[in-house]
mmCIF file of C-alpha atoms in Angstrom:
data_model
loop_
_atom_site.group_PDB
_atom_site.id
_atom_site.type_symbol
_atom_site.label_atom_id
_atom_site.label_comp_id
_atom_site.label_asym_id
_atom_site.label_seq_id
_atom_site.Cartn_x
_atom_site.Cartn_y
_atom_site.Cartn_z
ATOM 1 C CA MET A 1 9.272 -18.785 -72.701
ATOM 2 C CA THR A 2 8.951 -21.569 -70.140
ATOM 3 C CA GLY A 3 5.407 -22.708 -69.612
ATOM 4 C CA ALA A 4 4.054 -20.726 -72.570
ATOM 5 C CA THR A 5 1.564 -22.494 -74.774
ATOM 6 C CA ARG A 6 0.493 -21.712 -78.278
ATOM 7 C CA ASN A 7 -3.144 -21.794 -79.283
ATOM 8 C CA THR A 8 -3.331 -24.165 -82.239
ATOM 9 C CA ASP A 9 -7.095 -23.947 -82.687
ATOM 10 C CA PRO A 10 -8.126 -22.615 -86.109
ATOM 11 C CA VAL A 11 -9.314 -19.025 -86.342
ATOM 12 C CA ARG A 12 -13.102 -18.977 -86.530
ATOM 13 C CA LEU A 13 -13.707 -16.903 -89.635
ATOM 14 C CA GLY A 14 -16.776 -15.035 -90.796
ATOM 15 C CA ILE A 15 -16.910 -14.037 -94.463
ATOM 16 C CA ILE A 16 -18.733 -10.827 -95.353
ATOM 17 C CA GLY A 17 -19.411 -10.822 -99.086
ATOM 18 C CA THR A 18 -19.209 -14.053 -101.088
ATOM 19 C CA GLY A 19 -18.712 -12.734 -104.612
ATOM 20 C CA LEU A 20 -16.094 -13.380 -107.285
ATOM 21 C CA ALA A 21 -13.062 -12.460 -105.179
ATOM 22 C CA VAL A 22 -13.973 -15.040 -102.550
ATOM 23 C CA GLU A 23 -14.687 -17.702 -105.170
ATOM 24 C CA LYS A 24 -11.590 -17.112 -107.294
ATOM 25 C CA LEU A 25 -9.034 -15.883 -104.740
ATOM 26 C CA HIS A 26 -9.859 -16.350 -101.085
ATOM 27 C CA TRP A 27 -11.615 -19.705 -100.980
ATOM 28 C CA PRO A 28 -8.863 -21.552 -102.916
ATOM 29 C CA ALA A 29 -6.403 -20.222 -100.312
ATOM 30 C CA LEU A 30 -8.645 -21.069 -97.362
ATOM 31 C CA LYS A 31 -8.999 -24.643 -98.634
ATOM 32 C CA ARG A 32 -5.244 -25.033 -98.247
ATOM 33 C CA MET A 33 -5.333 -23.674 -94.685
ATOM 34 C CA THR A 34 -8.051 -25.733 -93.034
ATOM 35 C CA GLY A 35 -5.860 -26.125 -89.966
ATOM 36 C CA GLN A 36 -5.560 -22.354 -89.586
ATOM 37 C CA PHE A 37 -9.075 -21.148 -90.482
ATOM 38 C CA GLN A 38 -12.581 -22.517 -90.013
ATOM 39 C CA VAL A 39 -15.490 -20.717 -91.695
ATOM 40 C CA THR A 40 -18.212 -20.487 -89.061
ATOM 41 C CA ALA A 41 -20.457 -17.856 -90.662
ATOM 42 C CA PHE A 42 -20.922 -15.981 -93.915
ATOM 43 C CA SER A 43 -23.018 -13.064 -95.070
ATOM 44 C CA ASN A 44 -24.184 -11.780 -98.424
ATOM 45 C CA ARG A 45 -26.981 -9.418 -99.409
ATOM 46 C CA GLY A 46 -28.124 -11.763 -102.188
ATOM 47 C CA ARG A 47 -29.193 -15.259 -101.197
ATOM 48 C CA ALA A 48 -28.275 -16.699 -104.618
ATOM 49 C CA ASN A 49 -24.617 -15.753 -104.134
ATOM 50 C CA ALA A 50 -24.723 -17.191 -100.634
ATOM 51 C CA GLU A 51 -26.149 -20.496 -101.875
ATOM 52 C CA HIS A 52 -23.489 -20.624 -104.586
ATOM 53 C CA PHE A 53 -20.762 -20.151 -101.983
ATOM 54 C CA ALA A 54 -22.276 -22.869 -99.806
ATOM 55 C CA SER A 55 -22.382 -25.272 -102.758
ATOM 56 C CA TYR A 56 -18.713 -25.016 -103.753
ATOM 57 C CA SER A 57 -17.276 -24.537 -100.264
ATOM 58 C CA GLY A 58 -19.305 -27.177 -98.452
ATOM 59 C CA THR A 59 -20.275 -24.631 -95.810
ATOM 60 C CA PRO A 60 -23.809 -25.319 -94.536
ATOM 61 C CA MET A 61 -26.478 -22.688 -95.151
ATOM 62 C CA ASP A 62 -27.098 -22.764 -91.409
ATOM 63 C CA ALA A 63 -24.005 -20.537 -91.212
ATOM 64 C CA PHE A 64 -25.562 -17.913 -93.508
ATOM 65 C CA VAL A 65 -26.883 -14.585 -92.245
ATOM 66 C CA ALA A 66 -28.244 -11.929 -94.590
ATOM 67 C CA ASP A 67 -27.200 -8.966 -92.442
ATOM 68 C CA TYR A 68 -23.488 -8.667 -91.707
ATOM 69 C CA GLN A 69 -24.296 -6.948 -88.414
ATOM 70 C CA ASP A 70 -25.837 -10.232 -87.232
ATOM 71 C CA LEU A 71 -22.602 -11.993 -88.190
ATOM 72 C CA LEU A 72 -20.577 -9.491 -86.154
ATOM 73 C CA ARG A 73 -22.683 -10.227 -83.086
ATOM 74 C CA ARG A 74 -21.876 -13.945 -83.171
ATOM 75 C CA ASP A 75 -19.633 -15.398 -80.485
ATOM 76 C CA ASP A 76 -18.295 -18.093 -82.830
ATOM 77 C CA VAL A 77 -16.551 -15.545 -85.090
ATOM 78 C CA ASP A 78 -13.017 -14.443 -84.135
ATOM 79 C CA ALA A 79 -12.134 -12.654 -87.359
ATOM 80 C CA VAL A 80 -13.838 -11.523 -90.542
ATOM 81 C CA LEU A 81 -12.819 -11.524 -94.181
ATOM 82 C CA ILE A 82 -14.420 -8.513 -95.875
ATOM 83 C CA SER A 83 -14.846 -8.833 -99.642
ATOM 84 C CA LEU A 84 -17.292 -6.134 -100.689
ATOM 85 C CA PRO A 85 -17.592 -3.281 -103.203
ATOM 86 C CA ILE A 86 -14.962 -0.626 -102.528
ATOM 87 C CA PRO A 87 -17.274 1.982 -100.912
ATOM 88 C CA LEU A 88 -18.094 -0.512 -98.140
ATOM 89 C CA ASN A 89 -14.523 -1.381 -97.148
ATOM 90 C CA TYR A 90 -14.001 1.329 -94.546
ATOM 91 C CA PRO A 91 -17.431 1.409 -92.838
ATOM 92 C CA VAL A 92 -17.732 -2.377 -92.572
ATOM 93 C CA THR A 93 -14.152 -2.705 -91.311
ATOM 94 C CA LYS A 94 -14.861 -0.136 -88.599
ATOM 95 C CA ASP A 95 -18.065 -1.952 -87.631
ATOM 96 C CA ALA A 96 -16.134 -5.221 -87.368
ATOM 97 C CA LEU A 97 -13.441 -3.677 -85.179
ATOM 98 C CA ASP A 98 -16.088 -2.068 -82.982
ATOM 99 C CA ALA A 99 -17.548 -5.561 -82.557
ATOM 100 C CA GLY A 100 -14.173 -6.842 -81.334
ATOM 101 C CA LYS A 101 -13.255 -8.847 -84.441
ATOM 102 C CA HIS A 102 -9.925 -9.129 -86.221
ATOM 103 C CA VAL A 103 -10.157 -8.024 -89.864
ATOM 104 C CA ILE A 104 -8.809 -9.067 -93.248
ATOM 105 C CA CYS A 105 -10.231 -6.619 -95.795
ATOM 106 C CA GLU A 106 -9.946 -6.545 -99.568
ATOM 107 C CA LYS A 107 -8.046 -3.637 -101.029
ATOM 108 C CA PRO A 108 -8.223 -0.654 -101.339
ATOM 109 C CA THR A 109 -8.614 1.070 -97.983
ATOM 110 C CA GLY A 110 -11.415 3.406 -99.047
ATOM 111 C CA ALA A 111 -13.443 5.039 -101.791
ATOM 112 C CA ASN A 112 -11.535 8.323 -101.472
ATOM 113 C CA ALA A 113 -8.556 9.884 -99.698
ATOM 114 C CA THR A 114 -10.545 10.812 -96.594
ATOM 115 C CA GLU A 115 -11.741 7.242 -96.062
ATOM 116 C CA SER A 116 -8.297 5.823 -96.764
ATOM 117 C CA ASP A 117 -6.668 8.110 -94.206
ATOM 118 C CA ALA A 118 -9.293 7.113 -91.641
ATOM 119 C CA PHE A 119 -8.756 3.426 -92.435
ATOM 120 C CA VAL A 120 -4.997 3.633 -91.878
ATOM 121 C CA LYS A 121 -5.586 5.222 -88.473
ATOM 122 C CA LEU A 122 -7.829 2.328 -87.391
ATOM 123 C CA ASP A 123 -4.784 0.153 -86.749
ATOM 124 C CA GLY A 124 -3.746 2.255 -83.767
ATOM 125 C CA GLN A 125 -7.245 2.681 -82.392
ATOM 126 C CA TYR A 126 -7.928 -0.976 -81.612
ATOM 127 C CA PRO A 127 -5.017 -2.419 -79.576
ATOM 128 C CA GLY A 128 -4.934 -6.187 -79.615
ATOM 129 C CA GLN A 129 -6.893 -6.480 -82.852
ATOM 130 C CA THR A 130 -5.329 -7.232 -86.223
ATOM 131 C CA VAL A 131 -6.243 -5.203 -89.313
ATOM 132 C CA LEU A 132 -4.827 -6.505 -92.600
ATOM 133 C CA ILE A 133 -5.425 -5.276 -96.145
ATOM 134 C CA ALA A 134 -5.441 -8.156 -98.621
ATOM 135 C CA GLU A 135 -2.959 -6.605 -101.067
ATOM 136 C CA ASN A 136 -1.404 -9.785 -102.436
ATOM 137 C CA TRP A 137 1.326 -8.177 -104.554
ATOM 138 C CA PHE A 138 3.007 -6.923 -101.390
ATOM 139 C CA TYR A 139 3.681 -10.577 -100.505
ATOM 140 C CA ARG A 140 4.747 -11.878 -103.932
ATOM 141 C CA ASP A 141 7.829 -14.091 -103.694
ATOM 142 C CA ASP A 142 9.576 -12.474 -106.673
ATOM 143 C CA LEU A 143 9.085 -8.956 -105.336
ATOM 144 C CA ARG A 144 10.138 -9.954 -101.824
ATOM 145 C CA PHE A 145 13.285 -11.562 -103.252
ATOM 146 C CA THR A 146 14.088 -8.385 -105.191
ATOM 147 C CA ARG A 147 13.523 -6.341 -102.020
ATOM 148 C CA SER A 148 15.955 -8.600 -100.150
ATOM 149 C CA LEU A 149 18.613 -8.024 -102.832
ATOM 150 C CA LEU A 150 18.167 -4.275 -102.425
ATOM 151 C CA ASP A 151 18.317 -4.507 -98.633
ATOM 152 C CA ASP A 152 21.517 -6.578 -98.800
ATOM 153 C CA GLY A 153 23.160 -4.124 -101.193
ATOM 154 C CA ALA A 154 23.628 -6.885 -103.751
ATOM 155 C CA ILE A 155 22.299 -4.792 -106.647
ATOM 156 C CA GLY A 156 22.786 -1.265 -105.330
ATOM 157 C CA ARG A 157 19.775 1.003 -104.961
ATOM 158 C CA VAL A 158 16.967 2.007 -107.283
ATOM 159 C CA HIS A 159 17.718 5.201 -109.216
ATOM 160 C CA LEU A 160 15.088 5.064 -111.967
ATOM 161 C CA ALA A 161 12.114 2.724 -112.191
ATOM 162 C CA SER A 162 9.675 2.341 -115.065
ATOM 163 C CA TRP A 163 6.370 0.465 -115.074
ATOM 164 C CA ARG A 164 4.007 0.098 -117.983
ATOM 165 C CA ASN A 165 0.747 -1.809 -117.925
ATOM 166 C CA VAL A 166 -1.545 -2.129 -120.922
ATOM 167 C CA GLY A 167 -4.717 -4.171 -120.778
ATOM 168 C CA GLN A 168 -8.191 -4.537 -122.224
ATOM 169 C CA LEU A 169 -10.913 -3.574 -119.787
ATOM 170 C CA VAL A 170 -14.012 -5.172 -121.296
ATOM 171 C CA PRO A 171 -16.841 -7.025 -119.510
ATOM 172 C CA ARG A 172 -16.482 -10.810 -119.601
ATOM 173 C CA GLU A 173 -18.996 -13.120 -117.964
ATOM 174 C CA GLY A 174 -17.677 -14.606 -114.754
ATOM 175 C CA GLU A 175 -14.731 -12.204 -114.617
ATOM 176 C CA PHE A 176 -14.114 -9.207 -112.369
ATOM 177 C CA SER A 177 -14.780 -6.870 -115.309
ATOM 178 C CA SER A 178 -18.420 -8.048 -115.368
ATOM 179 C CA THR A 179 -19.135 -6.719 -111.864
ATOM 180 C CA PRO A 180 -21.711 -3.886 -112.054
ATOM 181 C CA TRP A 181 -20.135 -1.872 -109.227
ATOM 182 C CA ARG A 182 -16.869 -1.798 -111.170
ATOM 183 C CA GLN A 183 -18.555 -0.552 -114.353
ATOM 184 C CA ASP A 184 -20.487 2.203 -112.578
ATOM 185 C CA ALA A 185 -17.953 3.071 -109.931
ATOM 186 C CA GLU A 186 -19.103 5.037 -106.901
ATOM 187 C CA TYR A 187 -15.510 5.815 -105.958
ATOM 188 C CA VAL A 188 -12.747 8.016 -107.308
ATOM 189 C CA GLY A 189 -10.194 6.689 -109.761
ATOM 190 C CA GLY A 190 -12.262 3.965 -111.395
ATOM 191 C CA PRO A 191 -10.150 0.937 -112.381
ATOM 192 C CA HIS A 192 -6.981 2.578 -111.072
ATOM 193 C CA LEU A 193 -8.258 2.528 -107.492
ATOM 194 C CA ASP A 194 -9.346 -1.085 -107.964
ATOM 195 C CA GLY A 195 -6.603 -2.893 -109.901
ATOM 196 C CA GLY A 196 -4.083 -0.063 -109.925
ATOM 197 C CA VAL A 197 -3.311 -0.403 -106.229
ATOM 198 C CA HIS A 198 -1.380 -3.590 -107.063
ATOM 199 C CA PHE A 199 1.158 -1.543 -109.008
ATOM 200 C CA ILE A 200 1.369 1.046 -106.234
ATOM 201 C CA ALA A 201 2.126 -1.765 -103.771
ATOM 202 C CA GLN A 202 4.900 -2.997 -106.066
ATOM 203 C CA MET A 203 6.374 0.473 -106.457
ATOM 204 C CA ARG A 204 6.353 1.165 -102.717
ATOM 205 C CA LEU A 205 7.851 -2.216 -101.871
ATOM 206 C CA LEU A 206 10.792 -1.715 -104.229
ATOM 207 C CA CYS A 207 11.248 2.070 -104.088
ATOM 208 C CA GLY A 208 9.820 3.101 -100.717
ATOM 209 C CA ASP A 209 7.427 5.903 -99.836
ATOM 210 C CA ALA A 210 6.554 8.615 -102.332
ATOM 211 C CA LYS A 211 7.573 12.233 -101.731
ATOM 212 C CA HIS A 212 5.856 13.895 -104.693
ATOM 213 C CA ILE A 213 3.336 12.574 -107.222
ATOM 214 C CA ALA A 214 2.075 14.094 -110.479
ATOM 215 C CA ALA A 215 -0.458 12.410 -112.745
ATOM 216 C CA GLU A 216 -2.447 12.915 -115.926
ATOM 217 C CA THR A 217 -5.547 10.873 -116.760
ATOM 218 C CA GLN A 218 -8.019 10.463 -119.572
ATOM 219 C CA ASP A 219 -11.351 8.693 -119.956
ATOM 220 C CA ALA A 220 -11.272 6.616 -123.134
ATOM 221 C CA ASN A 221 -13.548 3.749 -122.037
ATOM 222 C CA SER A 222 -17.289 4.186 -122.583
ATOM 223 C CA ILE A 223 -18.268 1.226 -120.371
ATOM 224 C CA PHE A 224 -16.367 1.821 -117.145
ATOM 225 C CA ALA A 225 -16.757 4.971 -115.072
ATOM 226 C CA GLY A 226 -13.664 6.878 -114.073
ATOM 227 C CA PRO A 227 -10.387 7.456 -115.930
ATOM 228 C CA SER A 228 -9.261 4.568 -118.107
ATOM 229 C CA ASP A 229 -5.677 5.739 -118.674
ATOM 230 C CA MET A 230 -3.127 7.241 -116.326
ATOM 231 C CA THR A 231 0.432 8.489 -116.562
ATOM 232 C CA LEU A 232 2.066 8.749 -113.145
ATOM 233 C CA ASN A 233 5.375 10.386 -112.205
ATOM 234 C CA ILE A 234 6.729 9.787 -108.709
ATOM 235 C CA ASN A 235 9.646 11.173 -106.708
ATOM 236 C CA PHE A 236 10.445 8.763 -103.889
ATOM 237 C CA VAL A 237 11.846 9.603 -100.466
ATOM 238 C CA SER A 238 14.744 7.257 -101.268
ATOM 239 C CA GLY A 239 15.825 9.515 -104.132
ATOM 240 C CA ALA A 240 14.505 7.213 -106.840
ATOM 241 C CA PHE A 241 12.348 8.452 -109.696
ATOM 242 C CA GLY A 242 9.610 6.473 -111.401
#
């Protein structure tokens, strides 16, 4: 459009929660996007974690606030990255939107179905504000390429899909499995609500929305709360089975 200008200033980002996900996932990405994002504030309940973040990111401790509500009141924060234990995802996201901030929030959308439904509805309740769930598998190049082949009709459509994931869920120092809130989960589904949403994102990207779901679970892990094993059968709207 004639006369239109594009704002090239970086987004002023506040980070709420500076734990393992920020250190291992988000900060490495933010380092590569210094022209797009500038961290102007960060919040964490524990000062030690905050000081650790400041040390590896080079962000001054002057930008630290202990209470995330104080971060949300700052005028130098356009958007927030929320990286907190699962039960905090929905309430903190709503607080951020109420404060007029754009939101990038770690998956999943809530600690239970009620919260997740409420989270999805937030997108239509705050016109002009962006709400994004950081589900990285939905943006994987290989899955997007496969989706494009399906859309183009190059490989037909999905009739039957099978996924199998087997892993060892044991605490390891410095790894996500060592996080106390994951071991004593205050949310339904245990590890399936945490890591399992990646596989759901993959299934939905390639097969579409689910029409009917049936599942069986068992709890065979004495360390982590919630079911450790799950068998899931899905009928998709597209006609595919998985």
